[in-house]
XYZ file of C-alpha atoms in Angstrom:
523
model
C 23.547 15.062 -81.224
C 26.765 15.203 -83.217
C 26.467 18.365 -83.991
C 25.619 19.333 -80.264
C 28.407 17.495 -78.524
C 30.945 19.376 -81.084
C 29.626 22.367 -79.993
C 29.958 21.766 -76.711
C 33.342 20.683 -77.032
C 34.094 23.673 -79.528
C 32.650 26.073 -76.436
C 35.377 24.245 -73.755
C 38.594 24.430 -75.906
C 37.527 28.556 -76.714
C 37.356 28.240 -72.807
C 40.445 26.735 -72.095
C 42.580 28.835 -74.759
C 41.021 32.350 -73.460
C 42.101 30.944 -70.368
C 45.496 30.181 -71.425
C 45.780 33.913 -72.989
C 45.599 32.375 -76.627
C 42.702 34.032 -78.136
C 44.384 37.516 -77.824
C 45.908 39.367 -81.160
C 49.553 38.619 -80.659
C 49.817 36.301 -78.157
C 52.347 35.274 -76.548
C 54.905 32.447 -76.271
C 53.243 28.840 -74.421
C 54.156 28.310 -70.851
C 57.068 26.666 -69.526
C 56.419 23.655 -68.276
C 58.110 21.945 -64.908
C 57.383 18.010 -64.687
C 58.704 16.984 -61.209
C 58.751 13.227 -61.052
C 59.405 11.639 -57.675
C 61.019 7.897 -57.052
C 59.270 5.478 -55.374
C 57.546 8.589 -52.852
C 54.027 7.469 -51.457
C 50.983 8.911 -51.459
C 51.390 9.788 -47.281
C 54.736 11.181 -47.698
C 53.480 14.796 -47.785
C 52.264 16.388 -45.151
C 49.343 18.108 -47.458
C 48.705 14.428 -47.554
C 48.167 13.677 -43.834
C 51.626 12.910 -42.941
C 51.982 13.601 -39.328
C 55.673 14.980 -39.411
C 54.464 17.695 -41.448
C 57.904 18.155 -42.760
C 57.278 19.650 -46.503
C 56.266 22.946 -45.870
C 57.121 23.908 -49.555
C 55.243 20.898 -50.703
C 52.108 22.198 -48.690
C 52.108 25.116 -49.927
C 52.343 24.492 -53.578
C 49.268 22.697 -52.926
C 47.918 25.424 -51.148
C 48.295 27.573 -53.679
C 47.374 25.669 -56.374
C 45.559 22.185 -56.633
C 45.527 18.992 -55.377
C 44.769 15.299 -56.768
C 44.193 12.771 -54.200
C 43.273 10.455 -56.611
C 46.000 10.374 -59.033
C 47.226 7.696 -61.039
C 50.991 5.819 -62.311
C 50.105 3.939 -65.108
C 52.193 0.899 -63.512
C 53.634 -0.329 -59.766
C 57.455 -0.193 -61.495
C 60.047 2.783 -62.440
C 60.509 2.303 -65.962
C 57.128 1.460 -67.437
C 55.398 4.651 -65.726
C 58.171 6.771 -67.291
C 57.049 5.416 -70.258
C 53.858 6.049 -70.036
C 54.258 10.069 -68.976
C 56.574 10.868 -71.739
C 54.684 8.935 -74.908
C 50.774 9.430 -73.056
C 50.489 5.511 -73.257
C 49.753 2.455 -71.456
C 53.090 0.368 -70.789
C 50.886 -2.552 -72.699
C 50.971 -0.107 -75.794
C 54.230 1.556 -75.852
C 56.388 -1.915 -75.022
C 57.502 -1.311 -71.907
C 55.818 -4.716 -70.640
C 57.122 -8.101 -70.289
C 55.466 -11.223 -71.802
C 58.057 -14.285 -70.722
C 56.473 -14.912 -67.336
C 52.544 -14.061 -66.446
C 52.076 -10.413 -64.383
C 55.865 -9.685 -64.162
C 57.577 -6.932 -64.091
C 61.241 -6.483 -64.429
C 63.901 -4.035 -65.214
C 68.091 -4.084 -64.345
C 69.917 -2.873 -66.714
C 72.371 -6.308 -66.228
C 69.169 -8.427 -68.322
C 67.024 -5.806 -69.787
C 68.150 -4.876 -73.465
C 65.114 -3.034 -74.636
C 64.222 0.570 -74.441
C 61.786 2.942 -75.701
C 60.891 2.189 -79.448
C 61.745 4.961 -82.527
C 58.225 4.536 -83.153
C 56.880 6.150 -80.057
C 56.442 9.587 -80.078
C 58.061 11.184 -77.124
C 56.552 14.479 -75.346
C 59.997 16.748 -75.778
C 59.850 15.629 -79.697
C 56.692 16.968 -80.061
C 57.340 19.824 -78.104
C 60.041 21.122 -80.069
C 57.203 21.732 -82.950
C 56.375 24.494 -80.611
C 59.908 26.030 -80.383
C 60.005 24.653 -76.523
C 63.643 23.583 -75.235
C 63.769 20.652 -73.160
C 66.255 19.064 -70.730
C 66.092 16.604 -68.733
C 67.626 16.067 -64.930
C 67.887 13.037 -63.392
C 66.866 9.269 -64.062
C 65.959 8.055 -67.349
C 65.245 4.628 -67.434
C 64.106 4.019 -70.652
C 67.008 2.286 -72.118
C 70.282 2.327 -71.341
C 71.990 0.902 -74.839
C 73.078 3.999 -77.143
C 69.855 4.355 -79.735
C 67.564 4.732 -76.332
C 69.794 8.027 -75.387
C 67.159 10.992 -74.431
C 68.873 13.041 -76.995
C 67.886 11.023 -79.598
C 64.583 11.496 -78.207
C 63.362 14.631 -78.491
C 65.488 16.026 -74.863
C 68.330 19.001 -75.734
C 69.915 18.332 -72.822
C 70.407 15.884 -70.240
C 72.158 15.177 -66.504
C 71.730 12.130 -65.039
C 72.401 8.408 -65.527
C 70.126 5.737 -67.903
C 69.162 4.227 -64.733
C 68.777 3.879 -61.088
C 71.473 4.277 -58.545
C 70.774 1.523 -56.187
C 73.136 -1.329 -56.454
C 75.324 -3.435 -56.830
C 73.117 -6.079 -58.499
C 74.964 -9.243 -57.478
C 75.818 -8.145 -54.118
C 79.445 -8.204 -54.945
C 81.094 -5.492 -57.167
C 79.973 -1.610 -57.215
C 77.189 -0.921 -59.787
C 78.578 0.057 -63.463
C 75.343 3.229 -63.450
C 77.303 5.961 -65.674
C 76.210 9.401 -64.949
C 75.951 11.660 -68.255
C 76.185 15.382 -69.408
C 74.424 15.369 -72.461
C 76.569 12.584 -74.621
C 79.649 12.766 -71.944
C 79.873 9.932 -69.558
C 81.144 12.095 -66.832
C 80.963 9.573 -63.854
C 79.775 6.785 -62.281
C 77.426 6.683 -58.790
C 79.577 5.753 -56.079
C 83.092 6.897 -58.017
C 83.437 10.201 -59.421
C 79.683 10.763 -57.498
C 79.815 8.971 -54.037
C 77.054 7.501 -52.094
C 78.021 6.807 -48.400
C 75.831 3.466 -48.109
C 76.739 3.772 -44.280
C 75.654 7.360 -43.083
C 73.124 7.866 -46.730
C 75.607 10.969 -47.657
C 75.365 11.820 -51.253
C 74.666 15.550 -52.820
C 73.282 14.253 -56.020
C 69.975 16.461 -55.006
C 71.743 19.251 -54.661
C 73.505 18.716 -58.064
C 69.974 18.373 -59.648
C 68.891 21.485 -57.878
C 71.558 23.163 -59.257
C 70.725 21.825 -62.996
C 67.504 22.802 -62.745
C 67.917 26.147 -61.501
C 71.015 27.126 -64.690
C 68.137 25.854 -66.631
C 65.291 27.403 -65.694
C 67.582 31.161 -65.708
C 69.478 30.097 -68.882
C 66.184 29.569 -70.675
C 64.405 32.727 -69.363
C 67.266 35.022 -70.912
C 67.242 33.363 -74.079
C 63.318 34.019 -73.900
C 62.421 30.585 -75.058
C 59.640 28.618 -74.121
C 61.210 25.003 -71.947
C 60.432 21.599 -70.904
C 61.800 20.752 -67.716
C 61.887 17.400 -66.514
C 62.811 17.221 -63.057
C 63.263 13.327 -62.507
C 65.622 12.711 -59.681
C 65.751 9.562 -57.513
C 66.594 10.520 -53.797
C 63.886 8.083 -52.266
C 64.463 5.398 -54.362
C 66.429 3.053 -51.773
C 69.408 3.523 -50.827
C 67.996 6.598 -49.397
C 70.514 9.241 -49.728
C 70.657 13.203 -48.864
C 73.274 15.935 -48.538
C 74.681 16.519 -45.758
C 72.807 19.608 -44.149
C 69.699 17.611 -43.983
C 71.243 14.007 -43.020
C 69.630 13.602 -39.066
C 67.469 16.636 -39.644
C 63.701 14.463 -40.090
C 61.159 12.904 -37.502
C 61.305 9.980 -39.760
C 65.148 8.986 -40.113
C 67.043 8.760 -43.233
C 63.957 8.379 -45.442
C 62.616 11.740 -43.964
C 65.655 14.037 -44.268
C 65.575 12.700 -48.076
C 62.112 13.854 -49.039
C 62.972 17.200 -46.249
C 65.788 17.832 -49.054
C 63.401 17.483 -52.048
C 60.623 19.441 -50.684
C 63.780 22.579 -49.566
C 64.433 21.784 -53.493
C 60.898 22.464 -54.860
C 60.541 25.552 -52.876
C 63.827 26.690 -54.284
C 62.727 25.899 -57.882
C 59.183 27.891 -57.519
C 60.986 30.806 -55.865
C 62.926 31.181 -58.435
C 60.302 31.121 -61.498
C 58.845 33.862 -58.931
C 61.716 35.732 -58.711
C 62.477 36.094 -62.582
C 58.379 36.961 -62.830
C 57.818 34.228 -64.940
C 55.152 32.000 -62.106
C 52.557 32.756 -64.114
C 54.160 31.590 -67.493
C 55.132 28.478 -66.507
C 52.744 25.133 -65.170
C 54.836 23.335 -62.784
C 53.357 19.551 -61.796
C 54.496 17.394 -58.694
C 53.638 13.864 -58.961
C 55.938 10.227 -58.874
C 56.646 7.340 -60.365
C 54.806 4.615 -58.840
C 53.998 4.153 -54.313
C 56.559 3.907 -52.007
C 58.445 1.043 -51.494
C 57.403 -0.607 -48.671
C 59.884 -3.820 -49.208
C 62.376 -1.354 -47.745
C 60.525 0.117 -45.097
C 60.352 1.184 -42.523
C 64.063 2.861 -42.691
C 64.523 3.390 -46.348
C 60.638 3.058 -47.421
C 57.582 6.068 -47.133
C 54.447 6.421 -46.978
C 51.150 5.099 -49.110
C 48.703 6.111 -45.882
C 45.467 4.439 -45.648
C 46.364 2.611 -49.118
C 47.106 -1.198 -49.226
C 50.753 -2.390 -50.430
C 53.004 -0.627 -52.427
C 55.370 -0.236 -55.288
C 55.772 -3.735 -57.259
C 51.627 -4.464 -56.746
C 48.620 -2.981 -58.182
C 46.856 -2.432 -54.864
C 46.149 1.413 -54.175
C 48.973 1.898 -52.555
C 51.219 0.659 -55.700
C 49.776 2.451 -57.996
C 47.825 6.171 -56.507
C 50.530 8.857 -56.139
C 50.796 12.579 -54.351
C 49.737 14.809 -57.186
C 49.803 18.764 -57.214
C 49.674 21.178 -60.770
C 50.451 24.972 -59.832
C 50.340 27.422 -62.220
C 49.598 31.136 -60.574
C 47.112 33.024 -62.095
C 45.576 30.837 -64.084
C 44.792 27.371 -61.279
C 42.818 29.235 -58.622
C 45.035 29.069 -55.434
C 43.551 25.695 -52.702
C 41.892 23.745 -55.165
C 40.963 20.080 -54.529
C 39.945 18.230 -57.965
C 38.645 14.801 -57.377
C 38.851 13.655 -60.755
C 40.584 10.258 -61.624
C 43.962 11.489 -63.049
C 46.656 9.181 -64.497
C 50.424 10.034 -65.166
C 49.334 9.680 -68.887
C 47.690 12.636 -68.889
C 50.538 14.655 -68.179
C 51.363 14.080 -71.857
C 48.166 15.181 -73.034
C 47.816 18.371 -71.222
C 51.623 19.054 -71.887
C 50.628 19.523 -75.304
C 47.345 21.102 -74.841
C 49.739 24.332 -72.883
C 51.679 24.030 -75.926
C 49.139 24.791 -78.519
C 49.505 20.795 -80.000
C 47.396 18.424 -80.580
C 48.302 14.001 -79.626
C 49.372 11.872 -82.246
C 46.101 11.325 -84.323
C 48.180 7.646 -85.844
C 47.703 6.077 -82.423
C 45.500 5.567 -78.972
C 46.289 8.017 -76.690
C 45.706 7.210 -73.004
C 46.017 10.654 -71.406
C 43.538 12.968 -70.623
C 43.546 16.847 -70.993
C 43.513 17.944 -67.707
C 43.250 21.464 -68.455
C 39.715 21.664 -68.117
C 39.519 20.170 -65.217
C 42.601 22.630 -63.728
C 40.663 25.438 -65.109
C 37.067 25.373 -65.591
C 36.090 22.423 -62.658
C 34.981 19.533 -65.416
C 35.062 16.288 -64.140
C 35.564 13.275 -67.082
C 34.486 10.147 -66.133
C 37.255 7.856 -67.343
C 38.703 4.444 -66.465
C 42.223 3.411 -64.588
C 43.629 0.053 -65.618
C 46.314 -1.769 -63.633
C 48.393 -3.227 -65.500
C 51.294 -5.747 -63.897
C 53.045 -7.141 -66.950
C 51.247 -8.007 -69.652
C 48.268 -8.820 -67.043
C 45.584 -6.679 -66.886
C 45.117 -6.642 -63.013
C 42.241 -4.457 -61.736
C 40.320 -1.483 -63.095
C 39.228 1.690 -61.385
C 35.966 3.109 -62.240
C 34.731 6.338 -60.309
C 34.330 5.077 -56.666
C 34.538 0.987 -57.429
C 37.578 -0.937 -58.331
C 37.219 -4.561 -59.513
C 40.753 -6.899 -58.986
C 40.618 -9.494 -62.128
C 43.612 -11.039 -60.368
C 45.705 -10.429 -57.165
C 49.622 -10.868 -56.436
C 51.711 -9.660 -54.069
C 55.203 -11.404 -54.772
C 56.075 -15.364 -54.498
C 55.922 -17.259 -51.252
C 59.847 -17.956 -51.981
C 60.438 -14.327 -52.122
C 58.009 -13.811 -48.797
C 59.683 -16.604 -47.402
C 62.771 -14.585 -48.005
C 61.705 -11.407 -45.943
C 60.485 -9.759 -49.191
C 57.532 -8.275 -48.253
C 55.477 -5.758 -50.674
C 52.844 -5.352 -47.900
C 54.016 -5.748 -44.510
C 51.728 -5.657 -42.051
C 49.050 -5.319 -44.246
C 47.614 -9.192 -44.807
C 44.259 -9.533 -46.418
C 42.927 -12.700 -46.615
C 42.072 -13.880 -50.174
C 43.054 -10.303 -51.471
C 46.881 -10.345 -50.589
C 48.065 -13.424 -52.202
C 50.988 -14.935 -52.778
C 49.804 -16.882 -55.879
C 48.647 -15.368 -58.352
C 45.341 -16.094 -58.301
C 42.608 -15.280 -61.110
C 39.024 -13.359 -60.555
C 37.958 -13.115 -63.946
C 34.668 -14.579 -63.368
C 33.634 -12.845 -59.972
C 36.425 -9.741 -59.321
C 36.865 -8.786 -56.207
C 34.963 -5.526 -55.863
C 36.097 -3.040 -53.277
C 33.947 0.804 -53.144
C 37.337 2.995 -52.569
C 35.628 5.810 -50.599
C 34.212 3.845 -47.781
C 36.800 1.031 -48.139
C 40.651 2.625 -49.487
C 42.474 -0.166 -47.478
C 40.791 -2.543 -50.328
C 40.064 -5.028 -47.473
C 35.772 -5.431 -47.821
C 34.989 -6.021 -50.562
C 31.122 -6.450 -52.204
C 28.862 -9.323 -51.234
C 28.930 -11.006 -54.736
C 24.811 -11.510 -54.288
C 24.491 -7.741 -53.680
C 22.723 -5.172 -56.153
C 25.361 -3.328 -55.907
C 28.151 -5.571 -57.018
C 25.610 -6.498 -59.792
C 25.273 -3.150 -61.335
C 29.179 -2.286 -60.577
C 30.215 -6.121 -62.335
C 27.767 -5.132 -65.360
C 29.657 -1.836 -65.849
C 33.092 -2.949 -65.464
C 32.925 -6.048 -67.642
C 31.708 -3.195 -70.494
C 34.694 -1.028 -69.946
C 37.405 -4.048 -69.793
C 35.553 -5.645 -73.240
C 36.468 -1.864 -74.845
C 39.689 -1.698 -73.773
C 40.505 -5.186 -74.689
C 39.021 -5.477 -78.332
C 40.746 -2.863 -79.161
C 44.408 -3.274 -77.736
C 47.089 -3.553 -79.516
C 49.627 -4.295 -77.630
C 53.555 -3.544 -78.452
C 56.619 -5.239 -79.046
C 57.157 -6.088 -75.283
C 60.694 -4.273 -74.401
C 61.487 -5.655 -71.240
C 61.520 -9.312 -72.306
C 64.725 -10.351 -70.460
C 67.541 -11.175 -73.343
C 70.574 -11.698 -71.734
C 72.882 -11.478 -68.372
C 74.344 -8.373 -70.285
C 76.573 -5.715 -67.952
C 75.369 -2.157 -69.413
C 76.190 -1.917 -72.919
C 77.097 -5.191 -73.750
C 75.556 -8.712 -75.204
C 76.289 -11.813 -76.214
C 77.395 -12.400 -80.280
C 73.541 -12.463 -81.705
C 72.006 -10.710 -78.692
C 72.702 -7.300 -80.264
C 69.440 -6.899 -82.060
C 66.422 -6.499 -79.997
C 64.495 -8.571 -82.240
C 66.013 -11.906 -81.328
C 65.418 -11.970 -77.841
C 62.143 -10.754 -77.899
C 60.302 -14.266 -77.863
C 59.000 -16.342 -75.268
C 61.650 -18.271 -73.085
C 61.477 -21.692 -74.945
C 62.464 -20.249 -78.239
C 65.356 -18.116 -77.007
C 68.522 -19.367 -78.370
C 70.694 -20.762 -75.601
C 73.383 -18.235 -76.431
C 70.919 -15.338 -75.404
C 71.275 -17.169 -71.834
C 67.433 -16.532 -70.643
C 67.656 -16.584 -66.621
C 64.618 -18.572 -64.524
């Protein structure tokens, strides 16, 4: 059987290499590859997706012309740890970018958080450069802001953006200290040297990523080298900002002539790799961070259609994202793959195109997506939900079991925060945080993707489904490992700076009631 299954898996990678041109004498340089990661878009936000408006034309027809994933994956309902998880191919539990001081948290401002993304984890742009690839990076980083987490000392050759987020200011009373960077050069901050009208949503930061990309993309293709782009820009994070041309210009107000702006962006982009002839070298993937953020809805929030909650929870529509991978010539134009894909496996298949191999010193998450893109496999694999260091719920195929459910605090509800509004589910919307382990909640997501019916506990079919599901989470669990949690909170630090004996990661990284007092751990 051995012996069989490596032959069958011998036959698929000859596949998937004659596929990708390999196999011939003399062949040719990898593809490019184009990661565009979204902030805090939804799942409904396209109009590919259902979205009514039908305002991203260029959106539509990527997807037209190559393939679509409606049931794609973050690997967590927060910014940071699902950046983390594309770029090292890891769960946030595994790569640190978790939090183990309070149960199912998540947290990261850059005024507490003094963690980033360990030396130890290897980044997809370092391993890319084995394979000759140059890679920049545009946008929001967010996996450290302190000066060892830089993305040049990761593996990126470039880099415009800022460390973090622009929304702000975090106490409500002084503008937000986000720098904005060219490669090592703090060259600005948001709302200084690169405003952000808070009032009318002005700001041309898009267009000033366009633009980045675009030098890129030409600079790269006369030098003949193979690149990594990593589009990661933040124009529907709240506050919702666009340029001016497209401010007023959307069916759905402010939030609408942002992603109008994106989607005029990503047309741009894939004209122009069509333009210099170099479409069918290059795999471009569309895809965000976590669901939309319905806490700021409905002016400054999108869409997660028929999906429950959003960004912050592990519900569906926290955690399942617009997905689209075109690559002409090679993805057959109006594909629809209905295999369970996770932002992990961007990783994976990033350095299938590239001829690599993962990290053999480590579990790998991801999935190689490239023969499902390619050749129509379908894996059967698992999605874990992960909030914190909490293992929350687990997808597997058409059944997802909740081991516990949170939205946010009844102070915070109480509050007008509201991670679901409209959208109350009694017993599955709580606002405790309150534990299934014993009987999960069980919800089939094809007849049910609002996640409010779920299984009779004394049917068959939650039985068999319970049986199943308690195998996989037994797996995964005996043999995590999890790592040094890096967004334990350490100190009230502003940007780059700490309290005497905060400096070191190491001595805040401890549960609350052994922080020293100096390291001034907030409740």
């Amino acid at each position: 059987m051995a012996a069989s299954a490596a032959a069958t898996g011998g036959r698929q990678l000859l596949l998937v290499l004659s596929a990708l041109g390999l196999l011939a004498s003399g062949a040719p340089q990898p593809p490019n590859i184009v990661l565009m990661l979204m902030d805090d878009m939804g799942w409904g936000d396209l109009g590919v997706y259902g979205e009514p408006s039908r305002e991203t034309p260029n959106l539509d027809r990527m997807a037209a012309e190559g393939m679509l994933f409606p049931n794609f994956y973050s690997a967590n309902p927060l910014c940071s740890p699902s950046r983390a998880a594309l770029l090292t191919g890891r769960l946030p539990i595994r790569n640190g970018f978790y939090t183990s001081n309070a149960h199912a948290r998540n947290a990261y401002t850059p005024q507490e958080i003094m963690g980033g993304i360990p030396n130890s984890e290897h980044l997809l742009p370092e391993l890319l450069k084995k394979a000759g690839y140059t890679n920049k990076i545009v946008g929001k980083w967010h996996l450290g802001h302190r000066p060892q987490f830089h993305p040049l000392k990761h593996g990126f050759d470039e880099w415009f953006g800022s460390p973090n987020c622009h929304f702000g200011p975090y106490d409500n009373k002084v503008k937000p200290n986000i720098p904005v960077y060219r490669d090592w050069e703090m060259v600005g901050r948001f709302y200084e040297e690169f405003p952000i009208n808070l009032k009318t949503g002005e700001a041309n930061l898009t267009q000033l990523y366009l633009q980045e990309a675009l030098d890129f993309i030409r600079t790269q293709h006369a030098r003949q080298s193979p690149f990594f782009l990593y589009w990661a820009i933040d124009a529907t994070h709240a506050p919702v900002y666009a340029s001016r041309p497209f401010l007023g210009t959307s069916l759905r107000g402010r939030y609408g002539d942002a992603v109008r702006e994106i989607d005029d962006s990503v047309g741009k982009i894939l004209s122009l790799l069509q333009n210099l002839g170099i479409s069918k070298n290059t795999f471009v993937f569309f895809t965000s961070d976590n669901g939309a953020a319905l806490v700021s809805a409905p002016k400054q929030g999108g869409s997660n259609g028929p999906f429950l909650c959003g960004k912050q929870t592990t519900f569906e529509g926290g955690m399942r994202e617009p997905a689209i991978a075109w690559w002409p010539g090679h993805i057959a134009a109006g594909q629809v793959s209905h295999q369970l894909g996770s932002i992990m496996d961007l990783f994976t298949t990033s350095l299938s195109l590239a001829g690599l191999k993962p990290p053999s010193d480590r579990v790998i998450d991801g999935l190689d997506l490239l023969p499902n893109m390619l050749q129509g496999h379908t894996m059967d694999r698992p999605i874990f939900y992960y909030r914190g260091n909490t293992l929350m719920a687990v997808t597997l195929g058409q059944y997802k079991a909740h081991f516990w459910t949170w939205t946010n605090s009844w102070e915070e509800f109480r509050q007008g925060i509201d991670f679901c509004p409209g959208q109350n589910v009694s017993g599955v919307t709580t606002h405790t945080q309150e534990e299934h382990t014993e009987l999960p909640l069980i919800f089939h997501l094809g007849r049910d993707p609002g996640e409010r019916f779920p299984l009779s506990f004394a049917s068959d079919e939650y039985q068999d489904v319970l049986s199943r599901m308690t195998q996989v989470v037994q797996r995964h669990q005996k043999s995590l490992v999890p790592g040094q949690p890096q967004l334990n909170v350490c100190s009230q630090a502003v940007m780059n700076w700490a309290p005497p004996g905060c400096e070191k990661l190491g001595k805040c990284l401890t549960p609350p009631e052994s922080v020293p007092e100096k390291c001034s751990w907030p409740h």
